[in-house]
mmCIF file of C-alpha atoms in Angstrom:
data_model
loop_
_atom_site.group_PDB
_atom_site.id
_atom_site.type_symbol
_atom_site.label_atom_id
_atom_site.label_comp_id
_atom_site.label_asym_id
_atom_site.label_seq_id
_atom_site.Cartn_x
_atom_site.Cartn_y
_atom_site.Cartn_z
ATOM 1 C CA MET A 1 -7.540 7.716 -10.694
ATOM 2 C CA GLU A 2 -6.591 4.047 -10.983
ATOM 3 C CA LEU A 3 -8.818 1.538 -12.728
ATOM 4 C CA GLN A 4 -9.655 -0.308 -9.499
ATOM 5 C CA SER A 5 -10.753 2.895 -7.752
ATOM 6 C CA ALA A 6 -12.883 3.813 -10.762
ATOM 7 C CA LEU A 7 -14.815 0.545 -10.450
ATOM 8 C CA VAL A 8 -15.519 1.236 -6.763
ATOM 9 C CA LEU A 9 -16.776 4.736 -7.623
ATOM 10 C CA GLU A 10 -19.108 3.314 -10.279
ATOM 11 C CA LEU A 11 -20.563 0.832 -7.791
ATOM 12 C CA ALA A 12 -21.101 3.626 -5.261
ATOM 13 C CA ASP A 13 -22.840 5.687 -7.928
ATOM 14 C CA ALA A 14 -25.109 2.738 -8.731
ATOM 15 C CA ALA A 15 -25.972 2.265 -5.060
ATOM 16 C CA LEU A 16 -26.893 5.944 -4.719
ATOM 17 C CA GLN A 17 -29.526 5.825 -7.460
ATOM 18 C CA ALA A 18 -32.017 5.108 -4.691
ATOM 19 C CA VAL A 19 -31.357 8.547 -3.163
ATOM 20 C CA GLU A 20 -33.549 11.529 -4.001
ATOM 21 C CA PRO A 21 -33.358 14.437 -4.717
ATOM 22 C CA ILE A 22 -30.568 14.408 -7.284
ATOM 23 C CA SER A 23 -28.711 17.240 -5.521
ATOM 24 C CA GLN A 24 -28.423 15.113 -2.378
ATOM 25 C CA ARG A 25 -27.340 12.101 -4.427
ATOM 26 C CA THR A 26 -24.611 14.144 -6.107
ATOM 27 C CA ALA A 27 -23.363 15.545 -2.805
ATOM 28 C CA ALA A 28 -23.228 12.047 -1.304
ATOM 29 C CA TRP A 29 -21.243 10.679 -4.247
ATOM 30 C CA GLN A 30 -18.794 13.598 -4.146
ATOM 31 C CA SER A 31 -18.210 13.061 -0.428
ATOM 32 C CA PHE A 32 -17.672 9.347 -1.068
ATOM 33 C CA ALA A 33 -15.126 10.042 -3.811
ATOM 34 C CA ARG A 34 -13.237 12.827 -2.046
ATOM 35 C CA CYS A 35 -13.371 11.633 1.565
ATOM 36 C CA ALA A 36 -14.515 8.044 2.062
ATOM 37 C CA VAL A 37 -12.344 6.495 -0.646
ATOM 38 C CA PRO A 38 -9.036 7.807 0.776
ATOM 39 C CA GLN A 39 -10.128 7.487 4.426
ATOM 40 C CA LEU A 40 -11.217 3.854 4.048
ATOM 41 C CA GLY A 41 -8.594 2.879 1.479
ATOM 42 C CA LEU A 42 -11.201 1.857 -1.117
ATOM 43 C CA GLY A 43 -8.709 1.401 -3.931
ATOM 44 C CA SER A 44 -10.092 -1.918 -5.172
ATOM 45 C CA LEU A 45 -13.150 -4.151 -5.251
ATOM 46 C CA ALA A 46 -11.429 -6.498 -2.801
ATOM 47 C CA ARG A 47 -11.034 -3.686 -0.267
ATOM 48 C CA LEU A 48 -14.714 -2.799 -0.636
ATOM 49 C CA GLU A 49 -15.648 -6.456 -0.051
ATOM 50 C CA VAL A 50 -13.555 -6.510 3.131
ATOM 51 C CA LEU A 51 -15.234 -3.353 4.409
ATOM 52 C CA LEU A 52 -18.721 -4.771 3.809
ATOM 53 C CA GLN A 53 -17.742 -7.922 5.708
ATOM 54 C CA GLN A 54 -16.400 -5.913 8.640
ATOM 55 C CA TYR A 55 -19.760 -4.162 9.078
ATOM 56 C CA GLY A 56 -22.724 -6.502 9.335
ATOM 57 C CA PRO A 57 -26.226 -5.657 8.024
ATOM 58 C CA GLU A 58 -27.228 -4.525 11.505
ATOM 59 C CA GLU A 59 -24.516 -1.834 11.224
ATOM 60 C CA ASP A 60 -25.691 -0.422 7.881
ATOM 61 C CA ALA A 61 -26.379 2.991 9.418
ATOM 62 C CA GLU A 62 -22.851 3.127 10.893
ATOM 63 C CA LEU A 63 -21.321 2.065 7.570
ATOM 64 C CA ALA A 64 -23.418 4.572 5.639
ATOM 65 C CA LEU A 65 -22.128 7.385 7.856
ATOM 66 C CA LEU A 66 -18.565 6.458 6.888
ATOM 67 C CA LEU A 67 -19.318 5.959 3.181
ATOM 68 C CA TRP A 68 -21.525 8.964 2.489
ATOM 69 C CA GLN A 69 -19.991 11.236 5.158
ATOM 70 C CA GLY A 70 -23.409 12.227 6.520
ATOM 71 C CA GLU A 71 -24.627 13.661 3.192
ATOM 72 C CA ILE A 72 -27.710 11.387 3.099
ATOM 73 C CA ALA A 73 -30.247 12.806 5.528
ATOM 74 C CA SER A 74 -33.022 10.208 5.212
ATOM 75 C CA PRO A 75 -32.483 7.042 7.313
ATOM 76 C CA ALA A 76 -34.497 5.009 4.786
ATOM 77 C CA PHE A 77 -32.262 6.102 1.909
ATOM 78 C CA VAL A 78 -29.152 5.380 3.982
ATOM 79 C CA ILE A 79 -30.146 1.766 4.570
ATOM 80 C CA LYS A 80 -31.342 1.288 0.981
ATOM 81 C CA ALA A 81 -28.088 2.641 -0.485
ATOM 82 C CA VAL A 82 -25.945 0.300 1.606
ATOM 83 C CA GLN A 83 -28.214 -2.655 0.817
ATOM 84 C CA ARG A 84 -27.904 -1.950 -2.905
ATOM 85 C CA LEU A 85 -24.146 -1.696 -2.600
ATOM 86 C CA ARG A 86 -24.088 -5.080 -0.873
ATOM 87 C CA SER A 87 -26.216 -6.648 -3.633
ATOM 88 C CA LEU A 88 -23.984 -5.181 -6.350
ATOM 89 C CA VAL A 89 -20.858 -6.617 -4.758
ATOM 90 C CA ALA A 90 -22.571 -9.958 -4.121
ATOM 91 C CA PHE A 91 -23.494 -10.242 -7.795
ATOM 92 C CA LEU A 92 -19.912 -9.576 -8.904
ATOM 93 C CA GLN A 93 -18.691 -12.203 -6.439
ATOM 94 C CA GLY A 94 -21.201 -14.734 -7.807
ATOM 95 C CA GLN A 95 -19.870 -14.188 -11.320
ATOM 96 C CA GLY A 96 -16.266 -14.709 -10.204
ATOM 97 C CA ILE A 97 -15.441 -11.042 -10.806
ATOM 98 C CA THR A 98 -12.567 -10.081 -8.516
ATOM 99 C CA ASN A 99 -11.239 -6.848 -10.027
ATOM 100 C CA ALA A 100 -11.864 -4.229 -12.680
ATOM 101 C CA ALA A 101 -10.134 -6.276 -15.387
ATOM 102 C CA SER A 102 -12.342 -9.335 -14.866
ATOM 103 C CA TRP A 103 -15.428 -7.080 -14.706
ATOM 104 C CA LEU A 104 -14.602 -5.514 -18.066
ATOM 105 C CA GLN A 105 -13.792 -8.918 -19.540
ATOM 106 C CA TRP A 106 -17.104 -10.340 -18.322
ATOM 107 C CA ARG A 107 -19.023 -7.399 -19.778
ATOM 108 C CA ASP A 108 -17.505 -8.096 -23.201
ATOM 109 C CA THR A 109 -18.979 -11.593 -23.283
ATOM 110 C CA ALA A 110 -21.953 -12.153 -25.566
ATOM 111 C CA ASP A 111 -24.308 -13.362 -22.849
ATOM 112 C CA ALA A 112 -23.557 -10.738 -20.172
ATOM 113 C CA GLN A 113 -26.877 -8.944 -20.623
ATOM 114 C CA ALA A 114 -28.829 -12.209 -20.659
ATOM 115 C CA VAL A 115 -27.144 -13.326 -17.433
ATOM 116 C CA LEU A 116 -28.070 -10.081 -15.719
ATOM 117 C CA GLN A 117 -31.670 -10.126 -16.872
ATOM 118 C CA GLY A 118 -32.027 -13.768 -15.888
ATOM 119 C CA THR A 119 -30.816 -13.183 -12.329
ATOM 120 C CA GLN A 120 -33.883 -13.659 -10.158
ATOM 121 C CA HIS A 121 -32.529 -12.637 -6.755
ATOM 122 C CA LEU A 122 -31.351 -9.156 -7.796
ATOM 123 C CA PRO A 123 -33.726 -6.162 -7.668
ATOM 124 C CA THR A 124 -34.571 -4.612 -11.030
ATOM 125 C CA GLY A 125 -32.849 -1.372 -10.073
ATOM 126 C CA THR A 126 -29.614 -3.193 -9.291
ATOM 127 C CA ILE A 127 -29.695 -5.024 -12.629
ATOM 128 C CA ASN A 128 -30.235 -1.786 -14.545
ATOM 129 C CA ALA A 129 -27.426 -0.105 -12.628
ATOM 130 C CA LEU A 130 -25.005 -2.916 -13.495
ATOM 131 C CA LEU A 131 -25.874 -2.621 -17.178
ATOM 132 C CA TRP A 132 -25.435 1.128 -17.214
ATOM 133 C CA HIS A 133 -22.367 1.653 -15.062
ATOM 134 C CA LEU A 134 -19.350 0.714 -17.137
ATOM 135 C CA ASP A 135 -15.657 1.388 -16.697
ATOM 136 C CA SER A 136 -13.855 2.050 -19.974
ATOM 137 C CA GLY A 137 -10.408 1.083 -18.697
ATOM 138 C CA ARG A 138 -7.356 3.256 -18.047
ATOM 139 C CA CYS A 139 -3.646 3.138 -18.771
ATOM 140 C CA ASP A 140 -0.917 3.773 -16.218
ATOM 141 C CA VAL A 141 -1.498 7.522 -16.368
ATOM 142 C CA PRO A 142 0.490 8.809 -13.332
ATOM 143 C CA TRP A 143 3.740 7.210 -14.486
ATOM 144 C CA VAL A 144 3.253 8.384 -18.094
ATOM 145 C CA LEU A 145 2.779 11.942 -16.841
ATOM 146 C CA MET A 146 5.859 11.641 -14.629
ATOM 147 C CA PHE A 147 7.844 10.450 -17.648
ATOM 148 C CA ALA A 148 6.609 13.404 -19.715
ATOM 149 C CA ARG A 149 7.471 15.944 -17.022
ATOM 150 C CA ARG A 150 10.970 14.536 -16.615
ATOM 151 C CA VAL A 151 11.752 14.345 -20.327
ATOM 152 C CA LEU A 152 10.160 17.645 -21.358
ATOM 153 C CA GLY A 153 11.079 19.615 -18.255
ATOM 154 C CA GLN A 154 7.515 20.861 -17.861
ATOM 155 C CA ALA A 155 4.034 19.593 -17.020
ATOM 156 C CA PRO A 156 1.992 19.289 -20.242
ATOM 157 C CA ALA A 157 -1.780 18.844 -20.201
ATOM 158 C CA HIS A 158 -3.048 15.345 -19.455
ATOM 159 C CA GLY A 159 -5.101 15.235 -22.659
ATOM 160 C CA HIS A 160 -2.146 16.229 -24.852
ATOM 161 C CA ILE A 161 0.056 13.490 -23.393
ATOM 162 C CA MET A 162 -2.605 10.811 -23.814
ATOM 163 C CA LEU A 163 -3.184 11.898 -27.416
ATOM 164 C CA ALA A 164 0.553 11.674 -28.100
ATOM 165 C CA VAL A 165 0.661 8.184 -26.592
ATOM 166 C CA GLN A 166 -2.251 7.145 -28.796
ATOM 167 C CA GLU A 167 -0.498 8.441 -31.938
ATOM 168 C CA MET A 168 2.795 6.765 -31.013
ATOM 169 C CA ALA A 169 0.994 3.500 -30.283
ATOM 170 C CA GLU A 170 -0.644 3.521 -33.712
ATOM 171 C CA ALA A 171 2.721 4.150 -35.385
ATOM 172 C CA MET A 172 4.209 1.205 -33.452
ATOM 173 C CA ASP A 173 1.198 -1.048 -34.117
ATOM 174 C CA LEU A 174 0.447 -1.305 -30.384
ATOM 175 C CA SER A 175 -2.534 -0.480 -28.223
ATOM 176 C CA ALA A 176 -2.321 2.744 -26.232
ATOM 177 C CA LYS A 177 -2.577 0.768 -22.995
ATOM 178 C CA THR A 178 0.336 -1.507 -23.952
ATOM 179 C CA LEU A 179 2.574 1.442 -24.833
ATOM 180 C CA ALA A 180 1.588 3.326 -21.674
ATOM 181 C CA ARG A 181 2.454 0.324 -19.530
ATOM 182 C CA ARG A 182 5.862 0.032 -21.218
ATOM 183 C CA ILE A 183 6.562 3.716 -20.599
ATOM 184 C CA ALA A 184 5.479 3.332 -16.970
ATOM 185 C CA TRP A 185 7.721 0.287 -16.461
ATOM 186 C CA HIS A 186 10.789 2.123 -17.775
ATOM 187 C CA GLU A 187 9.954 5.220 -15.730
ATOM 188 C CA ARG A 188 9.700 3.179 -12.531
ATOM 189 C CA LEU A 189 13.029 1.570 -13.361
ATOM 190 C CA PHE A 190 14.623 4.966 -13.968
ATOM 191 C CA GLN A 191 13.316 6.370 -10.687
ATOM 192 C CA ALA A 192 14.689 3.352 -8.806
ATOM 193 C CA LEU A 193 18.293 3.797 -9.937
ATOM 194 C CA GLY A 194 19.173 7.263 -8.682
ATOM 195 C CA ASP A 195 20.106 6.507 -5.078
ATOM 196 C CA VAL A 196 23.025 5.536 -2.855
ATOM 197 C CA PRO A 197 22.217 2.564 -0.545
ATOM 198 C CA GLU A 198 24.557 3.693 2.231
ATOM 199 C CA LEU A 199 22.829 7.073 2.498
ATOM 200 C CA ARG A 200 19.409 5.413 2.615
ATOM 201 C CA LEU A 201 20.657 3.447 5.616
ATOM 202 C CA VAL A 202 21.850 6.682 7.231
ATOM 203 C CA TRP A 203 18.408 8.211 6.576
ATOM 204 C CA TRP A 204 16.449 5.376 8.186
ATOM 205 C CA ARG A 205 18.742 5.002 11.182
ATOM 206 C CA CYS A 206 18.530 8.720 11.875
ATOM 207 C CA ALA A 207 14.740 8.649 11.586
ATOM 208 C CA LYS A 208 14.687 5.745 14.047
ATOM 209 C CA ARG A 209 16.872 7.554 16.603
ATOM 210 C CA THR A 210 14.775 10.712 16.364
ATOM 211 C CA LEU A 211 11.489 8.903 16.916
ATOM 212 C CA GLN A 212 12.951 6.932 19.810
ATOM 213 C CA SER A 213 14.053 10.170 21.441
ATOM 214 C CA GLN A 214 10.544 11.594 21.042
ATOM 215 C CA LEU A 215 8.631 8.463 22.075
ATOM 216 C CA THR A 216 10.429 7.855 25.334
ATOM 217 C CA ASN A 217 7.936 5.246 26.558
ATOM 218 C CA ALA A 218 8.401 2.980 23.504
ATOM 219 C CA THR A 219 8.779 -0.720 24.331
ATOM 220 C CA LEU A 220 10.289 -1.732 20.956
ATOM 221 C CA ALA A 221 11.876 0.016 17.959
ATOM 222 C CA LYS A 222 12.768 -2.138 14.945
ATOM 223 C CA LEU A 223 14.041 -1.359 11.424
ATOM 224 C CA GLN A 224 13.506 -4.101 8.858
ATOM 225 C CA VAL A 225 13.037 -4.568 5.098
ATOM 226 C CA GLN A 226 10.030 -6.191 3.424
ATOM 227 C CA GLY A 227 9.617 -7.613 -0.067
ATOM 228 C CA MET A 228 13.043 -9.221 -0.364
ATOM 229 C CA THR A 229 13.373 -12.403 -2.455
ATOM 230 C CA GLU A 230 17.181 -12.414 -2.830
ATOM 231 C CA PRO A 231 18.468 -15.817 -1.596
ATOM 232 C CA VAL A 232 21.996 -14.513 -1.001
ATOM 233 C CA PRO A 233 22.405 -12.609 2.294
ATOM 234 C CA LEU A 234 23.068 -8.933 1.657
ATOM 235 C CA SER A 235 23.951 -5.994 3.866
ATOM 236 C CA LEU A 236 21.096 -3.955 5.338
ATOM 237 C CA ALA A 237 22.090 -1.095 3.040
ATOM 238 C CA MET A 238 21.559 -3.256 -0.056
ATOM 239 C CA HIS A 239 18.310 -4.608 1.352
ATOM 240 C CA LEU A 240 17.102 -1.036 1.621
ATOM 241 C CA ARG A 241 17.987 -0.583 -2.046
ATOM 242 C CA GLN A 242 16.054 -3.645 -3.208
ATOM 243 C CA GLY A 243 13.185 -3.932 -0.730
ATOM 244 C CA GLN A 244 10.779 -1.769 1.239
ATOM 245 C CA PRO A 245 12.145 -0.403 4.539
ATOM 246 C CA MET A 246 9.833 -0.382 7.545
ATOM 247 C CA LEU A 247 10.383 1.201 10.941
ATOM 248 C CA MET A 248 8.088 -0.082 13.692
ATOM 249 C CA ILE A 249 7.792 1.382 17.189
ATOM 250 C CA GLN A 250 5.550 -0.258 19.760
ATOM 251 C CA LEU A 251 4.001 1.678 22.621
ATOM 252 C CA PRO A 252 2.692 0.327 25.945
ATOM 253 C CA ARG A 253 -0.994 -0.351 26.366
ATOM 254 C CA ALA A 254 -2.870 2.333 28.290
ATOM 255 C CA PHE A 255 -2.881 1.233 31.929
ATOM 256 C CA GLY A 256 -6.304 1.272 33.534
ATOM 257 C CA ALA A 257 -8.164 2.388 30.408
ATOM 258 C CA ALA A 258 -11.593 0.945 29.674
ATOM 259 C CA PRO A 259 -11.507 -1.709 26.907
ATOM 260 C CA ALA A 260 -13.748 0.405 24.681
ATOM 261 C CA TRP A 261 -11.542 3.509 24.895
ATOM 262 C CA PRO A 262 -9.154 3.839 21.938
ATOM 263 C CA ASN A 263 -5.455 4.135 22.709
ATOM 264 C CA LEU A 264 -2.382 4.199 20.426
ATOM 265 C CA THR A 265 -0.138 1.111 20.615
ATOM 266 C CA MET A 266 2.069 1.184 17.490
ATOM 267 C CA VAL A 267 3.700 3.676 15.105
ATOM 268 C CA GLN A 268 4.928 2.336 11.777
ATOM 269 C CA LEU A 269 6.708 4.195 8.974
ATOM 270 C CA ARG A 270 7.563 2.447 5.729
ATOM 271 C CA GLN A 271 8.602 3.212 2.181
ATOM 272 C CA GLU A 272 6.179 2.226 -0.588
ATOM 273 C CA GLY A 273 7.734 1.901 -4.025
ATOM 274 C CA TRP A 274 10.672 3.622 -5.675
ATOM 275 C CA ARG A 275 9.953 7.027 -7.114
ATOM 276 C CA SER A 276 11.518 10.456 -7.368
ATOM 277 C CA GLY A 277 11.184 10.809 -3.613
ATOM 278 C CA LEU A 278 10.659 8.627 -0.582
ATOM 279 C CA ARG A 279 7.009 7.633 -0.871
ATOM 280 C CA LEU A 280 6.229 7.035 2.773
ATOM 281 C CA ARG A 281 3.256 5.422 4.489
ATOM 282 C CA LEU A 282 2.597 6.163 8.143
ATOM 283 C CA LEU A 283 0.446 3.695 10.048
ATOM 284 C CA LEU A 284 -0.868 4.324 13.560
ATOM 285 C CA GLN A 285 -2.399 1.261 15.194
ATOM 286 C CA GLY A 286 -4.404 1.131 18.392
ATOM 287 C CA GLU A 287 -6.765 -0.825 20.593
ATOM 288 C CA GLY A 288 -10.282 -0.075 21.734
ATOM 289 C CA VAL A 289 -13.241 1.162 19.681
ATOM 290 C CA LEU A 290 -12.853 3.972 17.138
ATOM 291 C CA PRO A 291 -16.477 4.940 16.342
ATOM 292 C CA ALA A 292 -17.560 6.464 13.046
ATOM 293 C CA HIS A 293 -18.149 9.962 14.435
ATOM 294 C CA MET A 294 -14.638 10.034 15.873
ATOM 295 C CA GLN A 295 -13.150 8.912 12.545
ATOM 296 C CA LEU A 296 -14.883 11.869 10.902
ATOM 297 C CA ASP A 297 -13.586 14.189 13.648
ATOM 298 C CA ILE A 298 -10.016 12.939 13.118
ATOM 299 C CA ALA A 299 -10.263 13.451 9.351
ATOM 300 C CA LYS A 300 -11.558 17.013 9.860
ATOM 301 C CA ARG A 301 -8.841 17.854 12.403
ATOM 302 C CA TRP A 302 -6.064 16.495 10.166
ATOM 303 C CA LYS A 303 -7.426 18.494 7.257
ATOM 304 C CA ALA A 304 -7.552 21.649 9.390
ATOM 305 C CA GLU A 305 -3.914 21.079 10.376
ATOM 306 C CA GLN A 306 -3.010 20.567 6.675
ATOM 307 C CA LEU A 307 -1.908 16.975 7.260
ATOM 308 C CA GLN A 308 -2.335 14.231 4.698
ATOM 309 C CA PRO A 309 -5.864 12.707 4.663
ATOM 310 C CA PRO A 310 -6.184 9.618 6.879
ATOM 311 C CA VAL A 311 -7.244 6.105 5.865
ATOM 312 C CA PHE A 312 -9.154 4.159 8.525
ATOM 313 C CA GLU A 313 -9.150 0.381 8.897
ATOM 314 C CA ARG A 314 -11.129 -1.717 11.347
ATOM 315 C CA ILE A 315 -8.925 -4.731 12.139
ATOM 316 C CA SER A 316 -11.333 -6.213 14.660
ATOM 317 C CA ALA A 317 -14.043 -5.073 17.020
ATOM 318 C CA ILE A 318 -11.389 -3.623 19.362
ATOM 319 C CA GLN A 319 -8.429 -2.980 17.051
ATOM 320 C CA TRP A 320 -8.042 -0.213 14.474
ATOM 321 C CA GLU A 321 -5.518 1.508 12.199
ATOM 322 C CA VAL A 322 -5.150 5.033 10.832
ATOM 323 C CA SER A 323 -2.716 5.586 7.975
ATOM 324 C CA CYS A 324 -1.672 8.168 5.392
ATOM 325 C CA CYS A 325 0.864 8.512 2.583
ATOM 326 C CA TRP A 326 3.065 11.323 1.367
ATOM 327 C CA CYS A 327 6.115 11.807 -0.846
ATOM 328 C CA ASP A 328 8.930 13.273 1.217
ATOM 329 C CA GLY A 329 11.164 15.410 -0.973
ATOM 330 C CA LEU A 330 13.344 14.416 -3.909
ATOM 331 C CA TRP A 331 15.978 11.774 -3.330
ATOM 332 C CA LYS A 332 19.140 13.108 -5.007
ATOM 333 C CA PRO A 333 22.068 11.690 -3.019
ATOM 334 C CA SER A 334 24.634 12.805 -5.607
ATOM 335 C CA SER A 335 23.945 16.381 -4.497
ATOM 336 C CA LEU A 336 23.553 15.649 -0.763
ATOM 337 C CA ASP A 337 26.120 14.895 1.900
ATOM 338 C CA GLN A 338 25.536 12.807 5.021
ATOM 339 C CA VAL A 339 24.731 15.812 7.212
ATOM 340 C CA GLU A 340 21.998 16.941 4.814
ATOM 341 C CA VAL A 341 20.562 13.426 4.649
ATOM 342 C CA MET A 342 20.421 13.257 8.446
ATOM 343 C CA ALA A 343 18.727 16.663 8.615
ATOM 344 C CA TRP A 344 16.143 15.435 6.102
ATOM 345 C CA ALA A 345 15.497 12.273 8.141
ATOM 346 C CA THR A 346 15.148 14.265 11.372
ATOM 347 C CA ASP A 347 12.638 16.614 9.746
ATOM 348 C CA THR A 348 10.598 13.658 8.469
ATOM 349 C CA ALA A 349 10.570 12.018 11.915
ATOM 350 C CA LEU A 350 9.303 15.260 13.439
ATOM 351 C CA GLN A 351 6.539 15.306 10.816
ATOM 352 C CA VAL A 352 5.579 11.826 11.979
ATOM 353 C CA MET A 353 5.397 13.129 15.542
ATOM 354 C CA GLU A 354 2.897 15.779 14.443
ATOM 355 C CA TYR A 355 0.498 13.020 13.399
ATOM 356 C CA VAL A 356 1.175 11.004 16.553
ATOM 357 C CA GLN A 357 0.714 13.891 18.962
ATOM 358 C CA LEU A 358 -2.441 15.135 17.288
ATOM 359 C CA LEU A 359 -4.014 11.663 17.296
ATOM 360 C CA LYS A 360 -3.026 10.969 20.912
ATOM 361 C CA GLY A 361 -4.480 14.315 21.912
ATOM 362 C CA MET A 362 -7.805 13.519 20.260
ATOM 363 C CA LEU A 363 -7.927 10.080 21.899
ATOM 364 C CA THR A 364 -7.315 11.704 25.285
ATOM 365 C CA GLU A 365 -10.120 14.207 24.644
ATOM 366 C CA PHE A 366 -12.434 11.351 23.701
ATOM 367 C CA GLN A 367 -11.644 9.468 26.920
ATOM 368 C CA ALA A 368 -12.203 12.646 28.953
ATOM 369 C CA ARG A 369 -15.638 13.202 27.388
ATOM 370 C CA LYS A 370 -16.554 9.576 28.059
ATOM 371 C CA LYS A 371 -15.570 9.860 31.728
ATOM 372 C CA VAL A 372 -17.512 13.066 32.198
ATOM 373 C CA HIS A 373 -20.519 11.548 30.458
ATOM 374 C CA ARG A 374 -20.408 8.573 32.826
ATOM 375 C CA GLY A 375 -20.049 10.796 35.857
ATOM 376 C CA ILE A 376 -16.401 9.871 36.515
ATOM 377 C CA PRO A 377 -14.313 12.899 37.618
ATOM 378 C CA TRP A 378 -11.581 13.637 35.109
ATOM 379 C CA ARG A 379 -8.122 14.224 36.517
#
């Protein structure tokens, strides 16, 4: 777990102190950690702030359904938990705390406790929760573990690796966090060097052709690269090596559909970071309203189909996004020829189509139920 996610989990735990009995509180927190965090992309305090802004106080029940995944049965507890979460975030904003690092730094100040106790507008329970819920800080654990697996050829226990890092840091007169970050930086650099730009271009162009052949009604298909700061013009192949490729396919708006009915309008596939494989992020964007109960249904259906868990984003009242990430294989071009690379890209594009077809099918089912409910014959 990253430090930013840990802070969000602590705030959720503090908000749930209003829930009784303890068994229900625990179940709600576990659902938040395992389902709501990945579904809503709650990887940072900033993301949590955005979510709270998207749902007004009059929508606390709707927001609670997404956050606690229906594990809180009492309506009074639901509203109280969301209200406490809002007050916790508001306090951090008032103190200029924008992330986990600034929260930990603020807590180390001599007058932190006095500031909390002197805050008149916060409920006593919220103040006590802020004093009790601390985040001890974390190093860049995933990259350190990746480094250890690569160097040792096996996957040692997390605790053993962290203990070894601590001992090495002491011998080098460094903090464990500083050494871990150095290891992570070098590991990221190592993972970024083992590729052939020309074959990456072959991979993305093949993925684009395959998706175009599957999405025959697409109005636009575009391959571009994000994150480039190089002032000298380079070939697309070199851009792929230095930036983040993104393939975007736009779909036509659903003709004749009611404004409130969700319909898929864009498919986007992009690479996030340089690692041992292609770390891909799939984003499906649409128009209309995607209610909370349907978001839960989509998450359950994807899980049943063994697809990666979805992340939901409300862009506006009538615009939404569903996304997920996965690492697609190991990128070892020195042992692959062009035919194998193209086969890999085709397989990945077909995986994308699984997500697209399943989501479109659920949206169609939702529209059918709405029409039947309104007495409109479904054809």
